Coordinates of C-alpha atoms and ligand atoms in Angstrom, one line a residue:
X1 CA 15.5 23.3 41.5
X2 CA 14.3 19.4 40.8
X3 CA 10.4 19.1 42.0
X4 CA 9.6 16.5 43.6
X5 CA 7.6 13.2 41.9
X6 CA 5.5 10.2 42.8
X7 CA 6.3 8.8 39.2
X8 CA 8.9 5.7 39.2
X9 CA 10.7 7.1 36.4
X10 CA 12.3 9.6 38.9
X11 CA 13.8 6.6 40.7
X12 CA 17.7 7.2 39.1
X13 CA 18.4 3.4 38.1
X14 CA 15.2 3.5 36.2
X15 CA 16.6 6.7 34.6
X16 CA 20.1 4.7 34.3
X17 CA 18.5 2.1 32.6
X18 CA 16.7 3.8 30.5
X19 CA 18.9 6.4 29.0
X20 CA 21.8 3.6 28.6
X21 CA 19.5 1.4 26.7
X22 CA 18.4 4.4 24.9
X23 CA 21.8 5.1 23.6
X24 CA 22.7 1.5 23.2
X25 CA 20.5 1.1 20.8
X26 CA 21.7 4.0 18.8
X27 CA 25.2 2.7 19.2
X28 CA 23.9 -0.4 17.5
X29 CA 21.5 1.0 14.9
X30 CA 24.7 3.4 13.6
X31 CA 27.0 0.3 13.4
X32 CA 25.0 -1.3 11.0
X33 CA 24.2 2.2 9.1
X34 CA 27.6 2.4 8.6
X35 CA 28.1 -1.0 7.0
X36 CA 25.2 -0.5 4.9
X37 CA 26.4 2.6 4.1
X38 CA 29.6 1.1 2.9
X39 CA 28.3 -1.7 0.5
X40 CA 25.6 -0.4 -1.1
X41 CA 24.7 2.0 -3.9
X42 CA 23.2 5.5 -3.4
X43 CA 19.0 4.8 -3.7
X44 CA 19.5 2.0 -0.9
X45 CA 22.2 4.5 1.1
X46 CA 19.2 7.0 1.2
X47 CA 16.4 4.0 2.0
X48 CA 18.8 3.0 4.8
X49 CA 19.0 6.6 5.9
X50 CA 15.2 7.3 6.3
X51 CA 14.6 4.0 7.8
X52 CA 17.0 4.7 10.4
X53 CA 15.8 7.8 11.0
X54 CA 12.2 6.1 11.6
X55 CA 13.9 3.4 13.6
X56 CA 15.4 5.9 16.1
X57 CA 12.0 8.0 16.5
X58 CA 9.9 4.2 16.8
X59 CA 12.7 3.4 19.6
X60 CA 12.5 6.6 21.4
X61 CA 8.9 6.6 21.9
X62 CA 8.5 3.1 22.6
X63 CA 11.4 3.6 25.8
X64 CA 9.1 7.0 27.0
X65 CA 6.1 4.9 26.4
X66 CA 7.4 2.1 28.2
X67 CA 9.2 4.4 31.1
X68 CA 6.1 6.7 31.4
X69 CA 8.2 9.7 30.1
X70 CA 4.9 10.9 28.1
X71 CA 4.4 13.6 30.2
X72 CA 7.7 15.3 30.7
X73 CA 10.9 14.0 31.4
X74 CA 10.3 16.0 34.8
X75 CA 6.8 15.9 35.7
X76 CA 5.5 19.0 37.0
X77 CA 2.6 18.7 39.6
X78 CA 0.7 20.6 37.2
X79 CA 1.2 18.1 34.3
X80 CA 0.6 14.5 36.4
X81 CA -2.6 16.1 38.1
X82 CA -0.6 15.7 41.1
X83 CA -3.4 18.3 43.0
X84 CA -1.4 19.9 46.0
X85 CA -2.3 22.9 48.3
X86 CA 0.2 25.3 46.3
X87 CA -1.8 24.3 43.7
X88 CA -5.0 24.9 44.7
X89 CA -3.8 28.6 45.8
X90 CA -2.3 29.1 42.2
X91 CA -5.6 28.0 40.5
X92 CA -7.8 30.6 42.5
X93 CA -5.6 33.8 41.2
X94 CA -6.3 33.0 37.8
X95 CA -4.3 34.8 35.0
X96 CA -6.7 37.3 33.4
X97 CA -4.4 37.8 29.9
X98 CA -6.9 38.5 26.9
X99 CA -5.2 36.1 24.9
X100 CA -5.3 32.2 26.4
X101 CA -7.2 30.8 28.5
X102 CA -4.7 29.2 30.9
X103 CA -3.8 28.5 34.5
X104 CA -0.9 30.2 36.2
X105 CA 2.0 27.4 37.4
X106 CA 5.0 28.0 39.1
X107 CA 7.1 25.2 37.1
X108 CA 9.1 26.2 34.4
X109 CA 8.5 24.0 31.6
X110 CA 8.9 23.9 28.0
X111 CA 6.7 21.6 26.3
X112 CA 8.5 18.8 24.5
X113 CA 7.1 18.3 21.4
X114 CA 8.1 14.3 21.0
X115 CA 6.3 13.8 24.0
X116 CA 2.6 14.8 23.0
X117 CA 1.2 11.8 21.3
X118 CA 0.5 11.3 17.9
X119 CA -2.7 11.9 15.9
X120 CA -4.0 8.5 15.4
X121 CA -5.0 7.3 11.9
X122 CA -8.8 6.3 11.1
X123 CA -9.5 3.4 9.3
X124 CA -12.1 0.9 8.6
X125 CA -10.7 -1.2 6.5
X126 CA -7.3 -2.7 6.9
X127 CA -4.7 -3.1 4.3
X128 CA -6.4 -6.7 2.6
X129 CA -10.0 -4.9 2.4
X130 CA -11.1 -6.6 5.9
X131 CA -13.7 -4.2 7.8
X132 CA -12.0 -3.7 11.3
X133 CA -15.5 -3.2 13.0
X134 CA -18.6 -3.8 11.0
X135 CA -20.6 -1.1 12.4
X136 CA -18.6 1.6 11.0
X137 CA -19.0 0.8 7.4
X138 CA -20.8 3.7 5.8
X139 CA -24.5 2.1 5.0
X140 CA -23.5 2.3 1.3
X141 CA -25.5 0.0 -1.8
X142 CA -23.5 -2.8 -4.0
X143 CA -24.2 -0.4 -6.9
X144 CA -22.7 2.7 -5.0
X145 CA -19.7 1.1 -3.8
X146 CA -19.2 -0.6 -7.0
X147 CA -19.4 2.7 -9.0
X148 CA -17.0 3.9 -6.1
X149 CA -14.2 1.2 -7.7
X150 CA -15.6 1.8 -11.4
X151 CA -14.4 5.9 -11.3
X152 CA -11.2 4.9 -9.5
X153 CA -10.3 2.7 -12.3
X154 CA -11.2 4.8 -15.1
X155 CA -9.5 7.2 -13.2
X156 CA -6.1 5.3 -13.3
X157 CA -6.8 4.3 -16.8
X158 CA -6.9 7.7 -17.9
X159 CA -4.3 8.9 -15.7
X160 CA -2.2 5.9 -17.9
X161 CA -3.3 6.9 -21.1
X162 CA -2.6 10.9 -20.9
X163 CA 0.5 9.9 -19.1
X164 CA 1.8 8.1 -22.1
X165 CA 0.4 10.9 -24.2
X166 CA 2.8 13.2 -22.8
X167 CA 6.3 10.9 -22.9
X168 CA 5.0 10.6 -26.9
X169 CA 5.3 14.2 -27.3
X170 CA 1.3 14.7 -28.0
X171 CA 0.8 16.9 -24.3
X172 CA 3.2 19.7 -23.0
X173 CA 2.6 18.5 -19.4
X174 CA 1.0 15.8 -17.1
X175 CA 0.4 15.2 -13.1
X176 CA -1.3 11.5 -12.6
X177 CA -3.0 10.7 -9.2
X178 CA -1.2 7.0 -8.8
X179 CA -2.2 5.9 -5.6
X180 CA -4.3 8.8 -4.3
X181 CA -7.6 7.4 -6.0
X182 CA -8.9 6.7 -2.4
X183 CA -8.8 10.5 -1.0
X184 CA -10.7 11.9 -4.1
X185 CA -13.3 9.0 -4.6
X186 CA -13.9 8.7 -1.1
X187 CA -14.2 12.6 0.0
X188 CA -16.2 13.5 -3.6
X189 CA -19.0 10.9 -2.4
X190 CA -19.3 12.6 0.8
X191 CA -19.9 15.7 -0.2
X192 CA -23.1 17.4 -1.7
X193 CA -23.5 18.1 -5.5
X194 CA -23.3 22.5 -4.5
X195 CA -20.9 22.3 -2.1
X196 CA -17.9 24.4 -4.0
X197 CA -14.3 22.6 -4.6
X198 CA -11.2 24.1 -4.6
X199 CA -8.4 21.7 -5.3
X200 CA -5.3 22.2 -6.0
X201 CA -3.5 19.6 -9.0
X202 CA -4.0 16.2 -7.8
X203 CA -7.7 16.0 -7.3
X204 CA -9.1 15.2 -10.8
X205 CA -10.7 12.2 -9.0
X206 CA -13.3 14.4 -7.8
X207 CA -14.1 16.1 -10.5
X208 CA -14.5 13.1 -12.5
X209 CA -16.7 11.6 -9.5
X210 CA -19.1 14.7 -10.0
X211 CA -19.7 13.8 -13.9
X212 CA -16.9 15.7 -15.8
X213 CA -16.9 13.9 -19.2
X214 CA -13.9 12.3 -20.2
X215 CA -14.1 14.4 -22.8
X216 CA -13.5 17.8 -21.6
X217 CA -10.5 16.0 -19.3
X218 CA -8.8 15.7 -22.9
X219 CA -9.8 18.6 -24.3
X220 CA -8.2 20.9 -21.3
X221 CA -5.1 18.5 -21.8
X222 CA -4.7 19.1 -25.7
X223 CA -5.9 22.9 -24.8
X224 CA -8.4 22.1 -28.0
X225 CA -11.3 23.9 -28.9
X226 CA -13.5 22.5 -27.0
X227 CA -11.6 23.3 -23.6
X228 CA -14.0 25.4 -21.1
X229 CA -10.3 27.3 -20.2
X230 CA -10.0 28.0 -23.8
X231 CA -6.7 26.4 -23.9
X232 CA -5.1 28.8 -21.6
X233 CA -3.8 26.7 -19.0
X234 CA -1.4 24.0 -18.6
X235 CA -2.6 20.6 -19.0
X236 CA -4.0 19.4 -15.6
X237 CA -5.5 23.0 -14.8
X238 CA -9.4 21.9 -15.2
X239 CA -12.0 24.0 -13.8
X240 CA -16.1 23.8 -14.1
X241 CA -18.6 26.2 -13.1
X242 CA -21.5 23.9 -13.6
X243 CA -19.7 21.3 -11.1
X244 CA -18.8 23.7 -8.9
X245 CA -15.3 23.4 -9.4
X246 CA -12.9 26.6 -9.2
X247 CA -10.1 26.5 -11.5
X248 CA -7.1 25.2 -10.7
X249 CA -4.1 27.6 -9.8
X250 CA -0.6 26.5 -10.4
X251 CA 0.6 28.8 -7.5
X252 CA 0.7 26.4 -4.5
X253 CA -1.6 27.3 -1.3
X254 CA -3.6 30.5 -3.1
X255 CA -7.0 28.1 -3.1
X256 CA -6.8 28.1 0.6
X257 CA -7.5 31.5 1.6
X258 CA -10.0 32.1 -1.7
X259 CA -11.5 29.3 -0.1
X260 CA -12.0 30.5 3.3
X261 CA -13.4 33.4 1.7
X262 CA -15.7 31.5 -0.2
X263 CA -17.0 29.7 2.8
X264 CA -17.4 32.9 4.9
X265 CA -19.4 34.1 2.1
X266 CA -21.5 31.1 2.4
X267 CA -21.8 32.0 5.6
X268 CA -22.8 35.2 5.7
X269 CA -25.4 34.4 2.7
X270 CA -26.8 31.6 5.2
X271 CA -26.5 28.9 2.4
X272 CA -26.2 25.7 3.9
X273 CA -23.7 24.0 1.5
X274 CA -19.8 23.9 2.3
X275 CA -16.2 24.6 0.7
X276 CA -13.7 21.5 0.3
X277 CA -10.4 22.9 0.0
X278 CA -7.9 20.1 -0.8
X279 CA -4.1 20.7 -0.8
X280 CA -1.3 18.7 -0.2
X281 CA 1.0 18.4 2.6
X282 CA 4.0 20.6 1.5
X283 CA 1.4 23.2 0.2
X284 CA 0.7 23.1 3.6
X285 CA 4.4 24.8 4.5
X286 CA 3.2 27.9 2.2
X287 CA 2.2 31.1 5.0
X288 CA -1.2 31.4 2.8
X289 CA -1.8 27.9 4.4
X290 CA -1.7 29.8 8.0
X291 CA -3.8 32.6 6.6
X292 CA -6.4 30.3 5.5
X293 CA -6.7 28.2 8.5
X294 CA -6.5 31.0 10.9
X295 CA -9.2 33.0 9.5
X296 CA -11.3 30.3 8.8
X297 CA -11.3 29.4 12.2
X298 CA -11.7 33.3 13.9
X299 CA -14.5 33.9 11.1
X300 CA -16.1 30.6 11.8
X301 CA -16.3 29.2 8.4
X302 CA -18.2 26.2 7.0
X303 CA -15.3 24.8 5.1
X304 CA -13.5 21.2 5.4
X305 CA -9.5 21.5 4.5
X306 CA -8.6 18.3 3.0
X307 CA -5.0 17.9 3.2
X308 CA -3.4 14.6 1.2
X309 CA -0.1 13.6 2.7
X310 CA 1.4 11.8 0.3
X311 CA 4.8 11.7 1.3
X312 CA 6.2 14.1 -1.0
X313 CA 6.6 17.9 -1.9
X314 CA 8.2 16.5 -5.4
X315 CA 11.4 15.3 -4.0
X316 CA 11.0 16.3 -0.6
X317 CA 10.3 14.0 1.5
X318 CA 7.9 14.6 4.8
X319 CA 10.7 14.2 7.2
X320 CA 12.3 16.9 5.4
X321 CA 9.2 19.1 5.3
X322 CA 8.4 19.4 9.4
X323 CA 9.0 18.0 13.1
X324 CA 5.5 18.6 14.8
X325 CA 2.6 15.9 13.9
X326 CA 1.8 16.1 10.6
X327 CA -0.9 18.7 9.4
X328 CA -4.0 17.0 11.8
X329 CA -1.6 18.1 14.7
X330 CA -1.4 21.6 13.9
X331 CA -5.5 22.1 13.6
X332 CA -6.6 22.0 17.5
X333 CA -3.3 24.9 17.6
X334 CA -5.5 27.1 15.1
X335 CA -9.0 25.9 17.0
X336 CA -9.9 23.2 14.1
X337 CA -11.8 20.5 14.6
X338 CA -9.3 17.9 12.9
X339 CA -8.9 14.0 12.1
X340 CA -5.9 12.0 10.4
X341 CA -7.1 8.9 8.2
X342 CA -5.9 6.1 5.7
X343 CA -6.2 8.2 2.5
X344 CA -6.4 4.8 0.8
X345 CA -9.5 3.5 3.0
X346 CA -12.0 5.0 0.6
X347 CA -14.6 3.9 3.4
X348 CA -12.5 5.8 6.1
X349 CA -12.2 8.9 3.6
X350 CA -15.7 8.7 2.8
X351 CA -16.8 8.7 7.4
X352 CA -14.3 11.1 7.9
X353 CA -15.6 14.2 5.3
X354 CA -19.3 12.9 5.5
X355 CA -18.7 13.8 9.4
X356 CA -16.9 17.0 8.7
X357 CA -19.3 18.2 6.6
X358 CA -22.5 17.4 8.5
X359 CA -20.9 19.5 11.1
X360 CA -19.3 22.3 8.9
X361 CA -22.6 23.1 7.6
X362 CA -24.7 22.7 10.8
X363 CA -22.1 24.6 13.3
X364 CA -20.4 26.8 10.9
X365 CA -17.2 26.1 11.6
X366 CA -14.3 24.4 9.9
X367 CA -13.0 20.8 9.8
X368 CA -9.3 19.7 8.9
X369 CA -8.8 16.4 7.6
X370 CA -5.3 14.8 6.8
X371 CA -5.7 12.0 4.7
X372 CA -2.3 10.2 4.7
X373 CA -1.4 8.4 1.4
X374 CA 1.1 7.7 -0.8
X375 CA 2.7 9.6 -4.5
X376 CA 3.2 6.1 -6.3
X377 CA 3.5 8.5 -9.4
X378 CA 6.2 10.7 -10.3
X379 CA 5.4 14.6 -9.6
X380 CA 4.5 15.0 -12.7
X381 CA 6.1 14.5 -16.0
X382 CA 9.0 17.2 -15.2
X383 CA 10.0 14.7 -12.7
X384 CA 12.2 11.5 -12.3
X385 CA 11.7 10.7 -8.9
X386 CA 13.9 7.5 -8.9
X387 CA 17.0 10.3 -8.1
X388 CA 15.4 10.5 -4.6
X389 CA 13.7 7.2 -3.6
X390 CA 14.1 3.8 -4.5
X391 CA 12.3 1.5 -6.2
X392 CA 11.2 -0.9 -3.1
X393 CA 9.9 1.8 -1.4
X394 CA 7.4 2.8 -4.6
X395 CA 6.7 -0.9 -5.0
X396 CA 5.1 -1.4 -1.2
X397 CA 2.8 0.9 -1.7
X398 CA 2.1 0.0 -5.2
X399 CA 1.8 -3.6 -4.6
X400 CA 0.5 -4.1 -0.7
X401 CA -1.2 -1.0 0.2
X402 CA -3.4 0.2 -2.6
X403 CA -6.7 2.2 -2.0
X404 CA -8.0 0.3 -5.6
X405 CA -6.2 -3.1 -4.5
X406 CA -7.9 -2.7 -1.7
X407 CA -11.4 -1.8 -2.2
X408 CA -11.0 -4.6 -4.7
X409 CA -10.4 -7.3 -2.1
X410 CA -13.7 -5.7 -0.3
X411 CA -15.9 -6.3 -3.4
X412 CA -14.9 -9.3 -4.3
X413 CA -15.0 -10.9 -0.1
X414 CA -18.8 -9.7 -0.5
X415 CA -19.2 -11.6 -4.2
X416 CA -19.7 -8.0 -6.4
X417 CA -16.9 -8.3 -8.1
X418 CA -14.9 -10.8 -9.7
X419 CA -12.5 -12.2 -12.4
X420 CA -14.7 -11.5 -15.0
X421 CA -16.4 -8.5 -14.4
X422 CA -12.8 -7.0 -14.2
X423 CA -11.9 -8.0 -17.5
X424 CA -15.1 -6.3 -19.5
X425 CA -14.9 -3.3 -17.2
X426 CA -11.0 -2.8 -17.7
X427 CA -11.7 -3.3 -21.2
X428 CA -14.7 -0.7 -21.5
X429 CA -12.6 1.8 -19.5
X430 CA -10.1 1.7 -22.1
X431 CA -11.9 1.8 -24.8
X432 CA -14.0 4.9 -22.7
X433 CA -10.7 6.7 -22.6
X434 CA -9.0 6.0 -25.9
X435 CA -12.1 7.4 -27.6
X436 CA -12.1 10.3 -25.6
X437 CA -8.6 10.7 -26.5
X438 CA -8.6 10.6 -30.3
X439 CA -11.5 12.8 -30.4
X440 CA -9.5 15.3 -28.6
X441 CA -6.4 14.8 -30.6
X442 CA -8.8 15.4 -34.0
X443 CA -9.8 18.6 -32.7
X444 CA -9.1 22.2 -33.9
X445 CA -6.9 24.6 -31.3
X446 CA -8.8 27.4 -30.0
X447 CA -7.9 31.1 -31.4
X448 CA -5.3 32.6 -30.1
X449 CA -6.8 36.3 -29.2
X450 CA -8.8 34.5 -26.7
X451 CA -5.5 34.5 -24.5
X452 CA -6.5 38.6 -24.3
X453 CA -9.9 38.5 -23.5
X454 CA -12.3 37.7 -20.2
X455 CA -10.2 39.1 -17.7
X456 CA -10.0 43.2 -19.2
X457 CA -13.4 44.7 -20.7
X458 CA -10.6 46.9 -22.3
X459 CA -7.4 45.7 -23.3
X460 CA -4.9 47.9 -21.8
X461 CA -1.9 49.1 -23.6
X462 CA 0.7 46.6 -22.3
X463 CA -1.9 43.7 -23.6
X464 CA -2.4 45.3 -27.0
X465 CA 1.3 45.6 -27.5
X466 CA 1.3 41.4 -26.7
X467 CA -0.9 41.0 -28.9
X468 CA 0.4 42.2 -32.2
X469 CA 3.5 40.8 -30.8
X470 CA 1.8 37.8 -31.2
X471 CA 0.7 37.8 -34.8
X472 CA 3.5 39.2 -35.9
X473 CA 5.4 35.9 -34.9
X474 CA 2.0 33.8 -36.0
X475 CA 2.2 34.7 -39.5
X476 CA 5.3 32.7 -40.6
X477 CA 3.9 30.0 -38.5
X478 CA 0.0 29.6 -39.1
X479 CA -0.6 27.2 -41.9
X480 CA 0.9 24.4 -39.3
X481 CA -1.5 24.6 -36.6
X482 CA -5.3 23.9 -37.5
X483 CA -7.2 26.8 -35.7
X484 CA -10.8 26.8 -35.3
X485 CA -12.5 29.4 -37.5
X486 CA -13.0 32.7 -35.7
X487 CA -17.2 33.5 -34.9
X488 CA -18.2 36.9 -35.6
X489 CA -18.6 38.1 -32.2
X490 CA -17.2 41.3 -30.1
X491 CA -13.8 39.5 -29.5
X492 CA -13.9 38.8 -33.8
X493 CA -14.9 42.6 -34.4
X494 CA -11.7 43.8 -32.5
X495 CA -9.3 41.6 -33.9
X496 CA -7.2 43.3 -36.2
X497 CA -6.5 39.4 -38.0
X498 CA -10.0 38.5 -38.7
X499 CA -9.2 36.5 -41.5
X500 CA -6.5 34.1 -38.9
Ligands
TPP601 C1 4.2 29.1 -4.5 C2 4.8 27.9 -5.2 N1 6.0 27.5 -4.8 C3 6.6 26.4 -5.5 C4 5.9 25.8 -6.5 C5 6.5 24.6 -7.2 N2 5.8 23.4 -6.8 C6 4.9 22.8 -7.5 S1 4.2 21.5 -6.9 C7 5.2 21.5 -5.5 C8 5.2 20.5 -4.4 C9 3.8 20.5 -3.8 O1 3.8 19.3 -2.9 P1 2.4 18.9 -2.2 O2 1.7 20.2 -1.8 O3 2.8 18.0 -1.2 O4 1.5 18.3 -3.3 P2 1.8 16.9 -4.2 O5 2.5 17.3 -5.4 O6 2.6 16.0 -3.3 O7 0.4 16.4 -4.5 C10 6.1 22.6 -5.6 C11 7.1 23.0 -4.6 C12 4.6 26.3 -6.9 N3 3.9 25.8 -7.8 N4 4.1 27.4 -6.2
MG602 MG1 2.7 15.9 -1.2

């Protein structure tokens, strides 16, 4: 049975009118699809695809804005605050269910998910560098913001350079941050020196804002010597106990609950600093996500999740990946506090975690943030990702909305930064980098037996049999690879190859 409504949209011509220009439009939208469809090679087929699709969601909500659906199609009393006796007389009995706090209705409803509005996204600056309202800039020196564009360039320089390294053969593996400079810059400078990261590929940014030398980036991508990981990850698997920064795990989603964990035993130690657990948006489909945010929020943790939407799960695009809101929009379902912002407003990034993590630490409780971005990289170097999206697509965000580009424009409005100050710095960057980079290539490889050691204080069976295994196969091959010389320590007095 129909309820009745005061709202307009109830009058049937309005509903007429409304539904007919609804499907007009689609009428319209899919005749044109289909001669696109027709002339045109695949990468623009599958550009003319997703921008129908956005097309048809942009016209849908427009119409319910416009028509007042935003409620529900068939506004209950309950929903337009409509306050009647029978109301009233539900309210009193109140349910008395242990788990939600709710009202009893007598409308049967099911909530329509396009009909909640969206998440808006924070900004302060817009896409050309212009502040939107000057009183939200973050009170921040020349010299900080300045250093705030020098790490994202030598960032992106390095990011080039170890690229390159790995098409020429000299890397097994690399994952560069193109376009994501903003949400690592931006969220490191917010954050205090102690407060413990767990990240999960695609944050070097931060690690290289908290002083990692350029250095040790190369020697954990050559797996040299001099790596802290001993040369027993994959390239882009850094990790530093002296920056606070957990070791990467390929496994997608496992930093979230360690990271809960980690926060709750901040908690519980009464330490005031905070986790940062960053992770992108389809490690956000992984159940460990929902472990992580769940507990986190029922054990009160200080920890901000830092989520970087950047389009992509490799080649699956967001509109493949989920239908709600986006990863702010499931927070306030778990009980977290949680903003979306421009992932390439460095100023915005930098607000929104300086906010999150005032409050994580004073309230003990935790924060979502979903900074939304763009992958202007490939994946990583495993991936072509010109079979899945075309090449306009990648050059819009390359080109017009840059976090770098932008912050540029910013500097340069305010006279710290021009022509010329570009050049030199570009230039030392470089030669920063390329220094870095042939030291690492000169080095020695670590020795092999370390792959056994640091995790058993005795090798079990299984491992010992690997390990002969293994230098059984090294022998024909050991005079090509230059190993560092083994030092006489308790690793040196089991191996059975001390001479290797
Ligand atoms: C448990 C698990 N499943 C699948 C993979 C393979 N994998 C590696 S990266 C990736 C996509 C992750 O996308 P996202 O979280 O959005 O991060 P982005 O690469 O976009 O930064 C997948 C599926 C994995 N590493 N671990
Ligand atoms: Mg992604």
């Amino acid at each position: 049975m129909r309820r009745k409504t005061t709202q307009p949209f109830h009058n049937r011509r309005n509903l007429f009118t409304s539904v007919r220009s609804y499907f007009s439009l689609h009428i319209y939208i899919y005749l044109i699809a289909v001669r696109a469809l027709q002339s045109t090679g695949r990468e623009e087929q599958m550009a003319t695809i997703r921008s129908l699709r956005k097309l048809s969601a942009i016209r849908y909500r427009f119409i319910s804005q416009s028509k007042g659906w935003r409620g529900s199609p068939v506004p209950c009393p309950h929903r337009a605050f409509h306050i009647s006796q029978q109301r009233i007389k539900l309210a009193a009995e109140s349910p008395k269910f242990p788990g939600a706090s709710a009202e009893f209705t007598d409308c049967l409803e099911f909530i329509e998910p396009n009909m909640i509005s969206t998440i808006p996204v924070y900004r302060v600056m817009d896409r050309d560098g212009q502040i939107i309202n000057t009183s939200k800039v973050p009170q921040l020196s020349q010299e900080t913001v300045v250093n705030f564009y020098q790490k994202m360039t030598l960032f992106n320089t390095m990011d080039k350079i170890l690229y390159e390294s790995q098409r020429q053969g000299r890397i097994s593996f690399y994952a560069t941050n193109f376009g994501e400079e903003g949400t690592h810059i931006g969220s490191a400078a917010a954050l205090d020196a102690n407060d413990l990261v767990f990240g999960q590929y695609r944050e070097a940014g931060v690690l290289l804002y908290r002083g990692f030398p350029l250095d040790l980036f190369m020697a954990q991508c050559y797996a040299n010597a001099d790596d802290l990981g001993k040369g027993r990850q994959m390239p882009v698997h850094y990790g530093s106990k002296d920056l606070n920064f957990v070791t990467i795990s390929s496994t997608l989603a496992t930093q979230i609950p360690q990271a809960v964990g980690a926060a709750y035993a901040l908690k519980r130690k009464n330490l005031d600093n905070v986790v940062i657990c960053y992770f992108g948006e389809g490690a956000a489909s992984e159940g460990d996500a929902h472990a992580g945010f769940n507990f986190a929020a029922t054990l009160e943790c200080p920890i901000i999740f830092f989520c970087r939407n950047n389009g992509y799960a490799i080649s699956t695009p967001t509109d493949e990946q989920y239908r709600g809101d986006g990863i702010a929009g499931r927070g306030p379902s778990y009980g977290i506090r949680s903003i979306r912002v421009d992932g390439n407003d460095v100023f915005a990034v930098y607000n929104a975690t300086k906010e999150a993590r005032c409050r994580a630490a004073a309230e003990n409780q935790p924060f979502l943030i979903e900074a939304m971005t763009y992958r202007v990289g490939h994946h990583s170097t495993s991936d072509d990702s010109s079979t899945y999206r075309s090449k306009d697509e990648v050059s819009y965000w390359e080109k017009q909305d840059h976090p770098i580009r932008r912050l540029r424009s910013y500097l340069e409005a305010r006279g710290w930064w021009g022509e010329e100050e570009e050049k030199a710095w570009r230039k030392k960057a470089r030669c920063q980098v390329m220094e870095a980079f042939e030291r690492a290539e000169g080095r020695l490889k670590p020795q092999p037996d370390l792959l056994f050691t640091d995790v058993y204080q005795e090798l079990p069976l299984s491992l010992r049999k690997q390990r002969e295994a293994m230098w059984d196969t090294w022998d024909s091959t050991r005079s090509t690879i230059p190993l560092m010389p083994m030092k006489s320590n308790a690793l040196c007095q089991q191996c059975p190859f001390p001479d290797v």
